[in-house]
PDB file of C-alpha atoms in Angstrom:
ATOM      1  CA  MET M   1      46.174   9.048  37.363  1.00  0.00           C
ATOM      2  CA  GLU M   2      49.445   9.724  39.171  1.00  0.00           C
ATOM      3  CA  ALA M   3      49.980  12.774  41.157  1.00  0.00           C
ATOM      4  CA  ARG M   4      53.281  13.643  38.839  1.00  0.00           C
ATOM      5  CA  ILE M   5      50.773  13.756  35.852  1.00  0.00           C
ATOM      6  CA  ILE M   6      47.827  15.559  37.869  1.00  0.00           C
ATOM      7  CA  ALA M   7      50.522  18.097  38.639  1.00  0.00           C
ATOM      8  CA  GLY M   8      52.081  18.056  34.666  1.00  0.00           C
ATOM      9  CA  GLN M   9      48.421  18.290  33.459  1.00  0.00           C
ATOM     10  CA  ILE M  10      47.664  21.532  36.230  1.00  0.00           C
ATOM     11  CA  LEU M  11      50.984  23.432  35.148  1.00  0.00           C
ATOM     12  CA  GLY M  12      50.750  22.583  31.660  1.00  0.00           C
ATOM     13  CA  ILE M  13      47.118  24.351  32.112  1.00  0.00           C
ATOM     14  CA  VAL M  14      48.538  27.597  33.866  1.00  0.00           C
ATOM     15  CA  SER M  15      50.944  28.314  30.918  1.00  0.00           C
ATOM     16  CA  PRO M  16      48.059  29.265  28.206  1.00  0.00           C
ATOM     17  CA  ILE M  17      46.644  31.478  30.932  1.00  0.00           C
ATOM     18  CA  ILE M  18      49.836  33.353  31.744  1.00  0.00           C
ATOM     19  CA  THR M  19      50.404  32.987  27.937  1.00  0.00           C
ATOM     20  CA  PHE M  20      46.669  35.282  27.185  1.00  0.00           C
ATOM     21  CA  VAL M  21      47.506  37.703  29.829  1.00  0.00           C
ATOM     22  CA  SER M  22      50.981  38.286  28.593  1.00  0.00           C
ATOM     23  CA  TYR M  23      49.127  39.089  25.021  1.00  0.00           C
ATOM     24  CA  GLN M  24      47.558  42.135  27.074  1.00  0.00           C
ATOM     25  CA  VAL M  25      50.757  44.068  28.010  1.00  0.00           C
ATOM     26  CA  ASN M  26      51.892  46.426  25.658  1.00  0.00           C
ATOM     27  CA  SER M  27      55.323  46.253  26.847  1.00  0.00           C
ATOM     28  CA  LYS M  28      58.118  44.241  25.497  1.00  0.00           C
ATOM     29  CA  LYS M  29      59.805  43.815  28.720  1.00  0.00           C
ATOM     30  CA  LYS M  30      56.627  42.945  30.715  1.00  0.00           C
ATOM     31  CA  LEU M  31      56.041  40.502  27.511  1.00  0.00           C
ATOM     32  CA  LEU M  32      58.922  39.100  27.886  1.00  0.00           C
ATOM     33  CA  ILE M  33      58.661  38.416  31.927  1.00  0.00           C
ATOM     34  CA  LEU M  34      54.984  37.012  31.386  1.00  0.00           C
ATOM     35  CA  GLN M  35      56.270  34.641  28.671  1.00  0.00           C
ATOM     36  CA  THR M  36      59.077  33.493  30.594  1.00  0.00           C
ATOM     37  CA  ALA M  37      56.649  32.352  33.034  1.00  0.00           C
ATOM     38  CA  ALA M  38      54.740  30.832  30.725  1.00  0.00           C
ATOM     39  CA  THR M  39      57.560  29.104  29.579  1.00  0.00           C
ATOM     40  CA  LEU M  40      58.601  27.782  32.718  1.00  0.00           C
ATOM     41  CA  THR M  41      55.295  26.159  33.773  1.00  0.00           C
ATOM     42  CA  THR M  42      55.270  24.418  30.518  1.00  0.00           C
ATOM     43  CA  CYS M  43      59.256  23.386  31.120  1.00  0.00           C
ATOM     44  CA  LEU M  44      58.276  21.929  34.524  1.00  0.00           C
ATOM     45  CA  SER M  45      55.042  20.436  32.747  1.00  0.00           C
ATOM     46  CA  TYR M  46      56.507  18.656  30.080  1.00  0.00           C
ATOM     47  CA  LEU M  47      59.209  17.332  32.861  1.00  0.00           C
ATOM     48  CA  LEU M  48      56.233  15.899  34.913  1.00  0.00           C
ATOM     49  CA  LEU M  49      54.649  14.450  31.820  1.00  0.00           C
ATOM     50  CA  GLY M  50      57.899  12.448  30.810  1.00  0.00           C
ATOM     51  CA  ALA M  51      58.384  14.899  27.460  1.00  0.00           C
ATOM     52  CA  SER M  52      61.865  15.072  27.769  1.00  0.00           C
ATOM     53  CA  SER M  53      62.580  17.118  24.552  1.00  0.00           C
ATOM     54  CA  GLY M  54      60.139  19.542  24.939  1.00  0.00           C
ATOM     55  CA  PHE M  55      61.544  19.882  28.737  1.00  0.00           C
ATOM     56  CA  ALA M  56      64.791  20.216  27.660  1.00  0.00           C
ATOM     57  CA  LEU M  57      64.251  22.839  24.683  1.00  0.00           C
ATOM     58  CA  ASN M  58      62.133  24.960  26.937  1.00  0.00           C
ATOM     59  CA  ILE M  59      64.918  25.504  29.474  1.00  0.00           C
ATOM     60  CA  VAL M  60      66.691  27.193  26.583  1.00  0.00           C
ATOM     61  CA  CYS M  61      63.784  29.006  25.540  1.00  0.00           C
ATOM     62  CA  ILE M  62      63.978  30.412  29.439  1.00  0.00           C
ATOM     63  CA  ILE M  63      67.333  31.709  28.760  1.00  0.00           C
ATOM     64  CA  ARG M  64      66.624  32.927  25.002  1.00  0.00           C
ATOM     65  CA  ASN M  65      63.555  35.188  26.672  1.00  0.00           C
ATOM     66  CA  ILE M  66      65.916  36.316  29.249  1.00  0.00           C
ATOM     67  CA  ALA M  67      68.767  37.373  26.875  1.00  0.00           C
ATOM     68  CA  PHE M  68      66.218  39.211  24.334  1.00  0.00           C
ATOM     69  CA  PHE M  69      64.945  41.219  27.654  1.00  0.00           C
ATOM     70  CA  PHE M  70      68.527  42.322  27.757  1.00  0.00           C
ATOM     71  CA  GLN M  71      69.294  42.960  24.036  1.00  0.00           C
ATOM     72  CA  ASP M  72      68.341  45.900  21.813  1.00  0.00           C
ATOM     73  CA  SER M  73      65.499  44.810  19.685  1.00  0.00           C
ATOM     74  CA  LYS M  74      67.052  46.335  16.446  1.00  0.00           C
ATOM     75  CA  SER M  75      70.506  44.915  17.564  1.00  0.00           C
ATOM     76  CA  LYS M  76      72.304  42.565  14.967  1.00  0.00           C
ATOM     77  CA  PHE M  77      73.614  40.406  17.890  1.00  0.00           C
ATOM     78  CA  ASN M  78      69.373  39.347  18.209  1.00  0.00           C
ATOM     79  CA  LEU M  79      70.319  37.071  15.320  1.00  0.00           C
ATOM     80  CA  ILE M  80      73.589  35.644  15.964  1.00  0.00           C
ATOM     81  CA  SER M  81      72.593  34.839  19.897  1.00  0.00           C
ATOM     82  CA  ALA M  82      69.191  33.077  18.363  1.00  0.00           C
ATOM     83  CA  CYS M  83      71.521  31.520  16.168  1.00  0.00           C
ATOM     84  CA  VAL M  84      73.412  29.895  18.796  1.00  0.00           C
ATOM     85  CA  LEU M  85      70.676  28.916  20.831  1.00  0.00           C
ATOM     86  CA  ALA M  86      68.868  27.466  17.938  1.00  0.00           C
ATOM     87  CA  ALA M  87      71.933  25.083  17.789  1.00  0.00           C
ATOM     88  CA  VAL M  88      71.897  24.520  21.048  1.00  0.00           C
ATOM     89  CA  MET M  89      68.526  23.487  21.134  1.00  0.00           C
ATOM     90  CA  GLY M  90      69.352  21.411  18.283  1.00  0.00           C
ATOM     91  CA  GLY M  91      72.169  19.514  20.346  1.00  0.00           C
ATOM     92  CA  LEU M  92      69.996  19.189  23.473  1.00  0.00           C
ATOM     93  CA  GLY M  93      67.018  17.952  20.931  1.00  0.00           C
ATOM     94  CA  PHE M  94      69.120  14.970  20.048  1.00  0.00           C
ATOM     95  CA  LEU M  95      70.373  14.656  23.373  1.00  0.00           C
ATOM     96  CA  SER M  96      66.938  14.400  25.315  1.00  0.00           C
ATOM     97  CA  TRP M  97      65.847  12.281  21.945  1.00  0.00           C
ATOM     98  CA  GLU M  98      62.365  10.476  22.216  1.00  0.00           C
ATOM     99  CA  GLY M  99      62.250   9.308  18.798  1.00  0.00           C
ATOM    100  CA  PRO M 100      61.180  11.051  15.281  1.00  0.00           C
ATOM    101  CA  ILE M 101      58.321  13.215  17.539  1.00  0.00           C
ATOM    102  CA  SER M 102      61.377  15.128  18.963  1.00  0.00           C
ATOM    103  CA  LEU M 103      61.996  16.423  15.551  1.00  0.00           C
ATOM    104  CA  LEU M 104      58.537  18.344  15.823  1.00  0.00           C
ATOM    105  CA  VAL M 105      59.644  20.401  19.087  1.00  0.00           C
ATOM    106  CA  ILE M 106      63.360  20.942  17.726  1.00  0.00           C
ATOM    107  CA  ILE M 107      62.595  22.079  14.636  1.00  0.00           C
ATOM    108  CA  ALA M 108      59.724  24.274  15.760  1.00  0.00           C
ATOM    109  CA  LEU M 109      61.529  25.984  18.537  1.00  0.00           C
ATOM    110  CA  ALA M 110      64.790  26.494  16.865  1.00  0.00           C
ATOM    111  CA  ALA M 111      63.029  28.117  14.288  1.00  0.00           C
ATOM    112  CA  ASN M 112      60.691  30.075  16.674  1.00  0.00           C
ATOM    113  CA  THR M 113      63.696  31.499  18.262  1.00  0.00           C
ATOM    114  CA  ILE M 114      64.825  32.726  15.060  1.00  0.00           C
ATOM    115  CA  PHE M 115      62.197  34.645  13.544  1.00  0.00           C
ATOM    116  CA  MET M 116      61.825  35.771  17.089  1.00  0.00           C
ATOM    117  CA  SER M 117      65.091  37.552  16.589  1.00  0.00           C
ATOM    118  CA  PHE M 118      63.872  39.591  13.596  1.00  0.00           C
ATOM    119  CA  GLY M 119      61.682  41.940  15.145  1.00  0.00           C
ATOM    120  CA  ASP M 120      58.974  41.708  12.454  1.00  0.00           C
ATOM    121  CA  ALA M 121      55.878  40.815  14.295  1.00  0.00           C
ATOM    122  CA  GLN M 122      54.083  39.989  11.384  1.00  0.00           C
ATOM    123  CA  LEU M 123      56.732  37.609  10.169  1.00  0.00           C
ATOM    124  CA  LEU M 124      56.655  36.007  13.538  1.00  0.00           C
ATOM    125  CA  ARG M 125      52.776  35.690  13.365  1.00  0.00           C
ATOM    126  CA  LYS M 126      53.191  34.007  10.096  1.00  0.00           C
ATOM    127  CA  SER M 127      56.073  31.472  11.804  1.00  0.00           C
ATOM    128  CA  VAL M 128      53.752  30.400  14.690  1.00  0.00           C
ATOM    129  CA  ILE M 129      51.398  29.258  12.638  1.00  0.00           C
ATOM    130  CA  CYS M 130      53.510  26.333  11.509  1.00  0.00           C
ATOM    131  CA  THR M 131      55.725  26.226  14.597  1.00  0.00           C
ATOM    132  CA  SER M 132      52.704  26.267  16.941  1.00  0.00           C
ATOM    133  CA  SER M 133      51.110  23.399  14.509  1.00  0.00           C
ATOM    134  CA  MET M 134      53.804  21.135  14.764  1.00  0.00           C
ATOM    135  CA  ILE M 135      54.367  21.755  18.673  1.00  0.00           C
ATOM    136  CA  LEU M 136      50.705  20.701  18.512  1.00  0.00           C
ATOM    137  CA  ILE M 137      51.461  17.623  17.546  1.00  0.00           C
ATOM    138  CA  TYR M 138      54.094  16.674  19.502  1.00  0.00           C
ATOM    139  CA  ASN M 139      51.833  17.727  22.572  1.00  0.00           C
ATOM    140  CA  PHE M 140      49.442  15.268  21.358  1.00  0.00           C
ATOM    141  CA  CYS M 141      52.054  12.394  20.304  1.00  0.00           C
ATOM    142  CA  ILE M 142      53.987  12.758  24.358  1.00  0.00           C
ATOM    143  CA  PRO M 143      53.530   9.643  26.403  1.00  0.00           C
ATOM    144  CA  ASN M 144      51.154  12.047  28.604  1.00  0.00           C
ATOM    145  CA  PRO M 145      49.343  14.516  25.814  1.00  0.00           C
ATOM    146  CA  THR M 146      49.558  17.776  27.628  1.00  0.00           C
ATOM    147  CA  ILE M 147      46.244  19.313  28.040  1.00  0.00           C
ATOM    148  CA  GLY M 148      47.577  22.699  28.686  1.00  0.00           C
ATOM    149  CA  GLY M 149      50.138  22.693  25.775  1.00  0.00           C
ATOM    150  CA  ILE M 150      47.126  21.795  23.231  1.00  0.00           C
ATOM    151  CA  ILE M 151      45.366  24.714  24.297  1.00  0.00           C
ATOM    152  CA  ASN M 152      48.171  27.098  24.622  1.00  0.00           C
ATOM    153  CA  GLU M 153      49.382  26.228  20.753  1.00  0.00           C
ATOM    154  CA  SER M 154      45.683  26.319  19.457  1.00  0.00           C
ATOM    155  CA  VAL M 155      45.066  29.610  20.824  1.00  0.00           C
ATOM    156  CA  ALA M 156      49.027  30.678  19.539  1.00  0.00           C
ATOM    157  CA  ILE M 157      47.473  29.466  16.001  1.00  0.00           C
ATOM    158  CA  VAL M 158      44.452  31.322  16.150  1.00  0.00           C
ATOM    159  CA  ALA M 159      45.976  34.446  17.485  1.00  0.00           C
ATOM    160  CA  SER M 160      48.488  34.788  15.314  1.00  0.00           C
ATOM    161  CA  ILE M 161      45.937  33.990  12.369  1.00  0.00           C
ATOM    162  CA  ILE M 162      43.415  37.068  13.748  1.00  0.00           C
ATOM    163  CA  GLY M 163      46.491  39.195  14.052  1.00  0.00           C
ATOM    164  CA  ILE M 164      47.473  38.634  10.202  1.00  0.00           C
ATOM    165  CA  ILE M 165      44.174  39.343   9.024  1.00  0.00           C
ATOM    166  CA  ALA M 166      43.827  42.140  11.288  1.00  0.00           C
ATOM    167  CA  PHE M 167      47.252  43.760   9.681  1.00  0.00           C
ATOM    168  CA  VAL M 168      46.114  43.211   6.728  1.00  0.00           C
ATOM    169  CA  LYS M 169      42.829  45.266   7.034  1.00  0.00           C
ATOM    170  CA  MET M 170      44.940  47.529   8.619  1.00  0.00           C
ATOM    171  CA  LYS M 171      47.242  48.122   6.127  1.00  0.00           C
ATOM    172  CA  LYS M 172      44.500  48.148   3.554  1.00  0.00           C
ATOM    173  CA  GLU M 173      42.949  50.708   5.430  1.00  0.00           C
ATOM    174  CA  LYS M 174      45.601  53.259   5.625  1.00  0.00           C
ATOM    175  CA  ARG M 175      46.139  52.877   1.744  1.00  0.00           C
ATOM    176  CA  SER M 176      42.578  53.835   1.464  1.00  0.00           C
TER     177      SER M 176
END
């Protein structure tokens, strides 16, 4: 196996570790810093593994995370900036076109960006089930499937389902 592929897989495996740590912090700013670090490692992994759409769109995700870091979470500007970033993702996705498989990552990351702007954790969890499933398929289908990406999206799906169930149970308990 080429050194480039091995390095890409290692970086890909570092990403879910950082993502896991990010779920343990209780500050939006710390969360976004860790999520940006995880996205950077994912971005570099995609670059080394030859997944051009994943690489290009994750650069925009880094910019998105930085923008959201500085924006007030209740600002209407969040949705406007998210729509602009989603449009940029669409354009970059087509510039880095790998074939129809690129649609999975383009649609998923653009949708995820929009859902993030709403500031509704439960809605974001529900969207992650769909968007992470799309990225999971992409991660299997790129020229060099990414082990870390597959782990990361699988964990995101499971964590979202657990979060949805826990939130529903908590809501029921409050009503009782």
